[in-house]
Amino acid sequence: MTPQTTGKYLILFREDSVAEGVQLLSETFTTSSSDTLTFGELGVAVVAVDPTQLSSLNIASPDSPILAVEPEQVLYALQDVTPEGAIVSVSVDYLRGYRDAVTTLSDSLISSDQSQAEAVIDESAVTWGLQATEVTQSKYSGAGIKVAVLDTGFDLTHPDFLGRNVTAKSFVEGQDVQDGNGHGTHCIGTACGSKTPGVLPLYGIAYNAEIYAGKVLSNEGSGTDSQILQGIEWAIANGCDIISMSLGAATQPGQSYSRIYEAIAKRALKRGTLIVAAAGNESNRSAGIIRPVGRPANCPSILAVAAIDVQLQVASFSTQGINPKGGQIDIAAPGVKVRSSWILPLHYRTISGTSMATPHVAGIAALHAEATGLRGQELWNLLAKSAQRLPLPSVDVGAGLVQAP
């Protein structure tokens, strides 16, 4: 699949030459201020120019303040998928026919050989994901930690979050931060949901963390690099310790990572901010299809999260670290049949995806940050060191299943 681009370009400046780089752009291109967006904290600009003009920047020169140029892309909230890896989109007639065809077979299989995991895991009080990651045994709550979730926004009216310290901002033109999709509210719920939800089971991890809800994806579930970068800069400027991004775009085998997102993530780590991102849902392992980690999770300095199911097996849809340059899986978390908060009037919903695994890691990172005072790369190292090793390839689950302190 060819990446969808916007016609604009991302320009990466040397960290010590941002002002010089901005000056070079103004001298090289005849653009209005509305055609250029500069992120001083990140050392990046987004410009709308004719691609033939880019060669005049001479970025190959060792004296150039510009390190890289890339087309601006569109990213997406990773869609809800079934445990088998297929996107949920079938007709009612098909479902009825399928039901009739398998009724006899399913009745014969429901016996003492039924899935032991489903029989053992009781979610009446706590979701299986919080149980598997030892959140229920932790004495930490994320107090004093700032967690930014960059997604489709947040349902500010959700009763489970009334009274919480929530800072919210929209970077989507024409749409306020109120979540009209549900994806963002679900992710925030897992990372930072209430200790006393209106309806059990308990689904939230860092229930005392400060929530920063950045709307970087529209209510339709898509957004541009510009919007994502605005959200990242906002989170860093506000001193957020962890940034959770359940978004991305598919990559191809052999494709390298974005130099610009890599530089941003590396600079964020040096400032003490850990960026966690979903590895992607493009695989369908039951059909023998395994796809590489998506953008921007494939950057070496972004913590890429794979999804596992209740039996601690890699989810069929979860991508794999198959690209040689970057693109590794760093850690795994519960991502199949995950219950969390949803936009009203539904309140709660159970869905699957690496999108659901990512906020598990973000929330648990907040607990470790509170417990140890570690930030940035040291916090990353601790998450990897404390993960539960799994009898699965590291290309699928990285260091293993994330564990709470």
Short mmCIF file of C-alpha atoms in Angstrom, two decimals:
data_model
loop_
_atom_site.label_atom_id
_atom_site.label_comp_id
_atom_site.label_asym_id
_atom_site.label_seq_id
_atom_site.Cartn_x
_atom_site.Cartn_y
_atom_site.Cartn_z
CA MET A 1 0.00 0.00 0.00
CA THR A 2 1.42 3.38 -1.01
CA PRO A 3 1.56 5.86 1.91
CA GLN A 4 -0.94 8.67 1.64
CA THR A 5 0.87 12.01 1.53
CA THR A 6 -0.35 15.60 1.83
CA GLY A 7 1.91 17.35 -0.66
CA LYS A 8 3.84 19.06 2.15
CA TYR A 9 7.32 18.18 3.44
CA LEU A 10 8.90 17.65 6.84
CA ILE A 11 12.26 19.36 7.32
CA LEU A 12 14.57 18.18 10.13
CA PHE A 13 17.07 20.71 11.49
CA ARG A 14 20.26 20.05 13.37
CA GLU A 15 19.49 20.38 17.05
CA ASP A 16 21.86 23.33 17.48
CA SER A 17 20.93 25.05 14.21
CA VAL A 18 17.14 25.45 14.28
CA ALA A 19 17.17 29.24 13.88
CA GLU A 20 19.71 28.99 11.06
CA GLY A 21 17.57 26.35 9.35
CA VAL A 22 14.42 28.43 9.58
CA GLN A 23 16.31 31.38 8.10
CA LEU A 24 17.53 29.20 5.23
CA LEU A 25 13.97 28.12 4.44
CA SER A 26 12.74 31.72 4.37
CA GLU A 27 15.56 32.70 2.02
CA THR A 28 15.15 29.66 -0.26
CA PHE A 29 11.38 29.40 -0.64
CA THR A 30 8.79 32.02 -1.44
CA THR A 31 6.08 30.89 0.95
CA SER A 32 3.58 32.62 3.17
CA SER A 33 3.59 32.06 6.92
CA SER A 34 0.53 29.85 6.51
CA ASP A 35 2.58 27.52 4.29
CA THR A 36 5.23 26.90 6.96
CA LEU A 37 4.81 25.40 10.42
CA THR A 38 7.86 25.38 12.69
CA PHE A 39 8.31 23.23 15.79
CA GLY A 40 11.17 24.90 17.62
CA GLU A 41 11.22 22.42 20.51
CA LEU A 42 11.46 19.47 18.13
CA GLY A 43 13.72 21.07 15.53
CA VAL A 44 11.31 20.36 12.67
CA ALA A 45 9.38 22.43 10.13
CA VAL A 46 6.55 21.52 7.76
CA VAL A 47 6.48 23.40 4.46
CA ALA A 48 4.28 23.48 1.39
CA VAL A 49 6.65 23.83 -1.57
CA ASP A 50 7.18 22.49 -5.05
CA PRO A 51 9.32 19.34 -4.71
CA THR A 52 11.66 20.57 -7.43
CA GLN A 53 12.74 23.35 -5.08
CA LEU A 54 13.96 20.93 -2.41
CA SER A 55 17.22 20.17 -4.22
CA SER A 56 18.35 23.74 -3.60
CA LEU A 57 18.59 23.02 0.13
CA ASN A 58 21.81 21.03 -0.42
CA ILE A 59 21.32 18.89 2.68
CA ALA A 60 24.30 16.71 1.69
CA SER A 61 26.64 19.52 2.73
CA PRO A 62 28.21 18.93 6.18
CA ASP A 63 27.61 22.61 6.94
CA SER A 64 23.90 22.50 6.18
CA PRO A 65 21.56 23.11 9.15
CA ILE A 66 19.14 20.65 7.54
CA LEU A 67 19.54 16.92 8.17
CA ALA A 68 16.62 15.35 6.33
CA VAL A 69 13.54 16.02 4.20
CA GLU A 70 10.54 13.67 4.00
CA PRO A 71 7.04 13.88 2.52
CA GLU A 72 4.34 14.55 5.10
CA GLN A 73 2.10 11.50 5.53
CA VAL A 74 -1.35 10.71 6.85
CA LEU A 75 -1.59 8.46 9.91
CA TYR A 76 -4.57 6.59 11.30
CA ALA A 77 -6.08 5.34 14.51
CA LEU A 78 -5.39 1.62 14.24
CA GLN A 79 -8.71 -0.08 13.57
CA ASP A 80 -10.54 -2.47 15.84
CA VAL A 81 -9.80 -6.01 14.66
CA THR A 82 -10.95 -9.50 15.55
CA PRO A 83 -8.53 -11.86 17.33
CA GLU A 84 -8.08 -13.61 13.98
CA GLY A 85 -6.77 -10.44 12.40
CA ALA A 86 -9.63 -9.48 10.08
CA ILE A 87 -11.12 -6.01 10.25
CA VAL A 88 -14.70 -6.17 11.49
CA SER A 89 -16.79 -5.42 8.43
CA VAL A 90 -19.36 -8.05 7.43
CA SER A 91 -23.05 -8.02 6.61
CA VAL A 92 -25.85 -9.24 8.85
CA ASP A 93 -26.92 -11.79 6.21
CA TYR A 94 -23.41 -13.20 6.11
CA LEU A 95 -23.32 -13.50 9.90
CA ARG A 96 -26.69 -15.30 9.95
CA GLY A 97 -25.55 -17.75 7.31
CA TYR A 98 -22.28 -18.35 9.06
CA ARG A 99 -24.09 -18.90 12.36
CA ASP A 100 -26.40 -21.51 10.85
CA ALA A 101 -23.52 -23.29 9.17
CA VAL A 102 -21.43 -23.70 12.32
CA THR A 103 -24.08 -24.20 15.01
CA THR A 104 -23.82 -27.98 15.00
CA LEU A 105 -20.04 -27.93 14.94
CA SER A 106 -19.75 -25.40 17.75
CA ASP A 107 -22.18 -27.33 19.95
CA SER A 108 -20.04 -30.43 19.59
CA LEU A 109 -16.88 -28.57 20.55
CA ILE A 110 -18.22 -26.92 23.69
CA SER A 111 -17.07 -29.48 26.22
CA SER A 112 -14.44 -30.03 28.86
CA ASP A 113 -11.87 -29.12 26.24
CA GLN A 114 -13.17 -25.55 26.12
CA SER A 115 -10.49 -22.87 26.39
CA GLN A 116 -8.94 -23.12 29.82
CA ALA A 117 -7.96 -19.46 29.71
CA GLU A 118 -11.57 -18.36 29.35
CA ALA A 119 -12.56 -20.62 32.25
CA VAL A 120 -9.78 -19.36 34.54
CA ILE A 121 -9.73 -15.61 33.85
CA ASP A 122 -12.52 -13.97 35.82
CA GLU A 123 -13.10 -10.40 34.62
CA SER A 124 -16.01 -9.60 36.90
CA ALA A 125 -13.83 -7.31 39.04
CA VAL A 126 -10.69 -6.57 36.96
CA THR A 127 -9.91 -6.88 33.25
CA TRP A 128 -7.66 -9.73 32.19
CA GLY A 129 -5.04 -7.26 30.97
CA LEU A 130 -4.59 -5.70 34.40
CA GLN A 131 -4.38 -9.15 35.93
CA ALA A 132 -1.80 -10.45 33.45
CA THR A 133 0.45 -7.41 33.93
CA GLU A 134 0.27 -7.53 37.76
CA VAL A 135 -1.34 -4.09 37.97
CA THR A 136 -3.71 -5.39 40.63
CA GLN A 137 -0.72 -6.23 42.86
CA SER A 138 0.96 -2.83 42.51
CA LYS A 139 0.84 -0.19 45.24
CA TYR A 140 1.52 2.60 42.74
CA SER A 141 -1.05 4.76 40.98
CA GLY A 142 0.91 7.13 38.71
CA ALA A 143 0.68 9.99 41.20
CA GLY A 144 2.73 12.97 40.05
CA ILE A 145 3.26 11.56 36.55
CA LYS A 146 2.02 13.26 33.40
CA VAL A 147 0.76 10.94 30.67
CA ALA A 148 -0.12 12.30 27.23
CA VAL A 149 -2.37 10.27 24.95
CA LEU A 150 -2.32 11.56 21.37
CA ASP A 151 -5.35 10.17 19.59
CA THR A 152 -8.92 11.09 18.58
CA GLY A 153 -9.47 13.16 21.71
CA PHE A 154 -11.34 12.36 24.91
CA ASP A 155 -14.93 12.27 26.14
CA LEU A 156 -14.67 15.02 28.74
CA THR A 157 -18.16 14.16 30.01
CA HIS A 158 -17.41 10.53 30.90
CA PRO A 159 -18.54 10.04 34.52
CA ASP A 160 -15.56 7.81 35.40
CA PHE A 161 -13.22 10.79 34.96
CA LEU A 162 -15.14 13.55 36.71
CA GLY A 163 -12.84 15.41 39.07
CA ARG A 164 -9.65 14.14 37.38
CA ASN A 165 -6.84 16.48 36.40
CA VAL A 166 -7.27 16.53 32.62
CA THR A 167 -5.54 18.95 30.26
CA ALA A 168 -6.95 18.72 26.75
CA LYS A 169 -6.19 20.37 23.43
CA SER A 170 -7.20 19.78 19.82
CA PHE A 171 -4.76 20.03 16.93
CA VAL A 172 -7.41 19.12 14.36
CA GLU A 173 -8.75 22.18 12.57
CA GLY A 174 -12.50 22.63 12.98
CA GLN A 175 -12.88 19.94 15.68
CA ASP A 176 -12.70 20.38 19.43
CA VAL A 177 -11.06 17.86 21.73
CA GLN A 178 -14.34 16.10 22.51
CA ASP A 179 -13.94 12.58 21.14
CA GLY A 180 -16.37 11.79 18.35
CA ASN A 181 -14.72 8.48 17.52
CA GLY A 182 -14.18 6.55 20.77
CA HIS A 183 -10.65 5.30 20.08
CA GLY A 184 -8.95 8.01 22.14
CA THR A 185 -11.30 7.60 25.09
CA HIS A 186 -10.65 3.84 25.09
CA CYS A 187 -6.87 4.34 25.12
CA ILE A 188 -6.98 6.97 27.87
CA GLY A 189 -9.19 4.65 29.89
CA THR A 190 -6.66 1.82 29.84
CA ALA A 191 -3.66 4.05 30.57
CA CYS A 192 -5.25 6.27 33.22
CA GLY A 193 -8.77 5.04 34.01
CA SER A 194 -10.53 5.43 37.34
CA LYS A 195 -9.86 3.29 40.41
CA THR A 196 -13.62 3.30 41.01
CA PRO A 197 -15.37 2.97 37.62
CA GLY A 198 -19.13 3.31 37.52
CA VAL A 199 -19.41 -0.26 36.27
CA LEU A 200 -16.92 -3.05 36.96
CA PRO A 201 -14.51 -4.44 35.93
CA LEU A 202 -11.64 -2.12 36.83
CA TYR A 203 -9.89 -1.26 33.57
CA GLY A 204 -7.55 1.67 34.27
CA ILE A 205 -3.90 1.55 35.34
CA ALA A 206 -2.41 4.91 36.38
CA TYR A 207 -5.56 6.23 38.06
CA ASN A 208 -3.78 9.12 39.80
CA ALA A 209 -1.71 10.28 36.81
CA GLU A 210 -2.29 13.67 35.23
CA ILE A 211 -4.00 13.16 31.86
CA TYR A 212 -3.00 15.15 28.79
CA ALA A 213 -5.47 14.41 26.01
CA GLY A 214 -4.20 15.65 22.65
CA LYS A 215 -6.55 15.37 19.70
CA VAL A 216 -4.23 14.74 16.76
CA LEU A 217 -6.60 12.49 14.83
CA SER A 218 -10.00 13.58 13.56
CA ASN A 219 -13.30 12.08 14.61
CA GLU A 220 -12.97 10.04 11.42
CA GLY A 221 -9.72 8.55 12.76
CA SER A 222 -7.01 10.15 10.62
CA GLY A 223 -4.44 12.90 11.00
CA THR A 224 -1.32 14.33 9.39
CA ASP A 225 2.27 14.37 10.57
CA SER A 226 1.80 18.07 11.31
CA GLN A 227 -0.96 17.31 13.78
CA ILE A 228 1.02 14.50 15.41
CA LEU A 229 4.09 16.72 15.75
CA GLN A 230 2.04 19.52 17.26
CA GLY A 231 0.78 17.06 19.84
CA ILE A 232 4.26 15.77 20.64
CA GLU A 233 5.66 19.30 21.02
CA TRP A 234 2.70 20.27 23.26
CA ALA A 235 3.23 17.21 25.46
CA ILE A 236 6.97 17.83 25.82
CA ALA A 237 6.43 21.54 26.52
CA ASN A 238 4.02 20.57 29.29
CA GLY A 239 6.57 18.25 30.87
CA CYS A 240 4.79 14.98 30.06
CA ASP A 241 6.81 11.97 31.15
CA ILE A 242 5.13 9.51 28.77
CA ILE A 243 3.50 9.96 25.38
CA SER A 244 1.18 7.19 24.18
CA MET A 245 0.35 6.98 20.46
CA SER A 246 -2.01 4.25 19.24
CA LEU A 247 -1.72 5.43 15.66
CA GLY A 248 0.36 4.83 12.60
CA ALA A 249 0.69 3.94 8.95
CA ALA A 250 1.64 0.63 7.34
CA THR A 251 5.19 0.04 6.10
CA GLN A 252 6.63 -2.37 3.56
CA PRO A 253 9.23 -5.14 3.99
CA GLY A 254 12.69 -3.62 3.71
CA GLN A 255 11.44 -0.08 4.39
CA SER A 256 13.48 1.97 6.83
CA TYR A 257 12.13 4.21 9.57
CA SER A 258 11.50 7.95 9.40
CA ARG A 259 14.70 9.84 10.22
CA ILE A 260 12.58 12.74 11.37
CA TYR A 261 10.45 10.82 13.87
CA GLU A 262 13.61 9.05 15.06
CA ALA A 263 15.36 12.35 15.73
CA ILE A 264 12.29 13.69 17.54
CA ALA A 265 12.00 10.57 19.72
CA LYS A 266 15.72 10.62 20.52
CA ARG A 267 15.54 14.28 21.49
CA ALA A 268 12.46 13.55 23.61
CA LEU A 269 14.27 10.73 25.44
CA LYS A 270 17.13 13.09 26.29
CA ARG A 271 14.57 15.45 27.84
CA GLY A 272 13.05 12.63 29.86
CA THR A 273 9.98 11.91 27.74
CA LEU A 274 9.31 8.33 26.61
CA ILE A 275 7.23 7.85 23.45
CA VAL A 276 5.27 4.59 23.27
CA ALA A 277 3.55 3.59 20.01
CA ALA A 278 1.44 0.77 18.58
CA ALA A 279 3.34 -1.66 16.35
CA GLY A 280 0.41 -2.09 13.94
CA ASN A 281 -2.42 -4.49 13.05
CA GLU A 282 -1.56 -5.40 9.46
CA SER A 283 -0.70 -9.06 10.01
CA ASN A 284 -3.08 -12.00 9.64
CA ARG A 285 -1.02 -14.86 11.00
CA SER A 286 -3.81 -17.41 10.68
CA ALA A 287 -3.57 -16.83 6.93
CA GLY A 288 0.23 -16.84 6.93
CA ILE A 289 0.49 -13.05 6.48
CA ILE A 290 3.03 -11.25 8.66
CA ARG A 291 3.68 -7.56 8.12
CA PRO A 292 6.43 -5.26 9.45
CA VAL A 293 6.08 -2.76 12.29
CA GLY A 294 4.36 0.42 11.14
CA ARG A 295 5.39 4.07 11.13
CA PRO A 296 6.33 5.71 13.49
CA ALA A 297 6.62 2.78 15.95
CA ASN A 298 9.39 1.36 13.76
CA CYS A 299 11.81 4.06 14.93
CA PRO A 300 14.55 2.67 17.21
CA SER A 301 13.92 5.41 19.80
CA ILE A 302 10.15 4.80 20.00
CA LEU A 303 8.97 1.94 22.22
CA ALA A 304 7.05 -0.35 19.83
CA VAL A 305 4.27 -2.41 21.44
CA ALA A 306 2.94 -5.74 20.17
CA ALA A 307 -0.36 -7.33 21.23
CA ILE A 308 -0.90 -10.65 22.98
CA ASP A 309 -4.11 -12.49 23.89
CA VAL A 310 -5.42 -13.97 27.13
CA GLN A 311 -3.42 -17.17 26.53
CA LEU A 312 -0.24 -15.04 26.27
CA GLN A 313 0.13 -15.82 22.57
CA VAL A 314 0.94 -13.16 20.01
CA ALA A 315 -2.22 -11.75 18.45
CA SER A 316 -2.84 -12.82 14.88
CA PHE A 317 -3.01 -9.21 13.69
CA SER A 318 0.15 -8.02 15.50
CA THR A 319 3.08 -7.02 13.28
CA GLN A 320 6.60 -8.42 13.51
CA GLY A 321 10.11 -6.97 13.69
CA ILE A 322 11.13 -8.18 10.25
CA ASN A 323 12.80 -5.07 8.83
CA PRO A 324 16.57 -4.94 9.30
CA LYS A 325 16.87 -1.17 9.78
CA GLY A 326 14.78 -0.37 12.82
CA GLY A 327 11.33 -1.84 12.92
CA GLN A 328 11.84 -4.02 15.97
CA ILE A 329 9.19 -5.04 18.52
CA ASP A 330 10.30 -3.81 21.95
CA ILE A 331 7.66 -5.13 24.34
CA ALA A 332 4.23 -6.79 24.40
CA ALA A 333 0.98 -6.08 26.25
CA PRO A 334 -2.64 -7.26 26.34
CA GLY A 335 -4.36 -6.28 23.10
CA VAL A 336 -7.15 -8.79 22.46
CA LYS A 337 -10.67 -8.30 23.83
CA VAL A 338 -9.69 -5.33 25.97
CA ARG A 339 -12.48 -3.54 27.85
CA SER A 340 -12.13 0.16 28.59
CA SER A 341 -14.02 3.45 28.59
CA TRP A 342 -15.90 4.60 25.49
CA ILE A 343 -17.74 7.72 24.43
CA LEU A 344 -21.23 8.24 25.76
CA PRO A 345 -23.88 6.93 25.66
CA LEU A 346 -22.11 3.54 25.43
CA HIS A 347 -19.68 4.24 28.33
CA TYR A 348 -17.60 1.04 27.81
CA ARG A 349 -16.51 -1.16 24.94
CA THR A 350 -14.36 -4.26 24.38
CA ILE A 351 -12.09 -4.13 21.30
CA SER A 352 -8.78 -5.50 20.05
CA GLY A 353 -5.61 -4.15 18.47
CA THR A 354 -2.06 -3.05 19.20
CA SER A 355 -3.83 0.24 19.95
CA MET A 356 -5.17 -1.45 23.08
CA ALA A 357 -1.78 -2.89 24.04
CA THR A 358 0.01 0.47 23.85
CA PRO A 359 -1.84 2.26 26.70
CA HIS A 360 -1.19 -0.76 28.93
CA VAL A 361 2.52 -0.03 28.52
CA ALA A 362 2.04 3.74 28.93
CA GLY A 363 0.06 3.31 32.14
CA ILE A 364 2.53 0.80 33.59
CA ALA A 365 5.41 3.10 32.61
CA ALA A 366 3.73 5.76 34.75
CA LEU A 367 3.68 3.37 37.72
CA HIS A 368 7.39 2.62 37.29
CA ALA A 369 8.17 6.33 36.91
CA GLU A 370 6.39 7.04 40.19
CA ALA A 371 8.07 4.12 41.95
CA THR A 372 11.65 4.84 40.84
CA GLY A 373 11.89 8.41 39.61
CA LEU A 374 13.35 7.14 36.34
CA ARG A 375 12.57 8.88 33.06
CA GLY A 376 13.42 8.63 29.37
CA GLN A 377 15.84 5.89 28.33
CA GLU A 378 16.29 4.66 31.92
CA LEU A 379 12.55 4.16 32.21
CA TRP A 380 12.55 2.26 28.89
CA ASN A 381 15.37 0.03 30.14
CA LEU A 382 13.46 -0.74 33.34
CA LEU A 383 10.31 -1.70 31.42
CA ALA A 384 12.33 -4.13 29.31
CA LYS A 385 14.25 -5.54 32.28
CA SER A 386 11.12 -6.13 34.38
CA ALA A 387 9.03 -7.66 31.57
CA GLN A 388 7.84 -11.25 31.90
CA ARG A 389 9.76 -13.40 29.45
CA LEU A 390 7.53 -15.36 27.10
CA PRO A 391 8.31 -18.56 25.16
CA LEU A 392 7.88 -16.61 21.92
CA PRO A 393 10.33 -15.07 19.43
CA SER A 394 11.62 -11.61 20.34
CA VAL A 395 10.70 -10.44 16.83
CA ASP A 396 7.07 -10.93 17.94
CA VAL A 397 7.07 -9.82 21.60
CA GLY A 398 10.38 -8.06 22.24
CA ALA A 399 11.45 -8.25 25.88
CA GLY A 400 8.16 -9.94 26.81
CA LEU A 401 4.97 -9.03 28.65
CA VAL A 402 5.10 -5.65 30.42
CA GLN A 403 4.78 -5.91 34.21
CA ALA A 404 3.76 -3.38 36.85
CA PRO A 405 6.09 -2.62 39.79
#
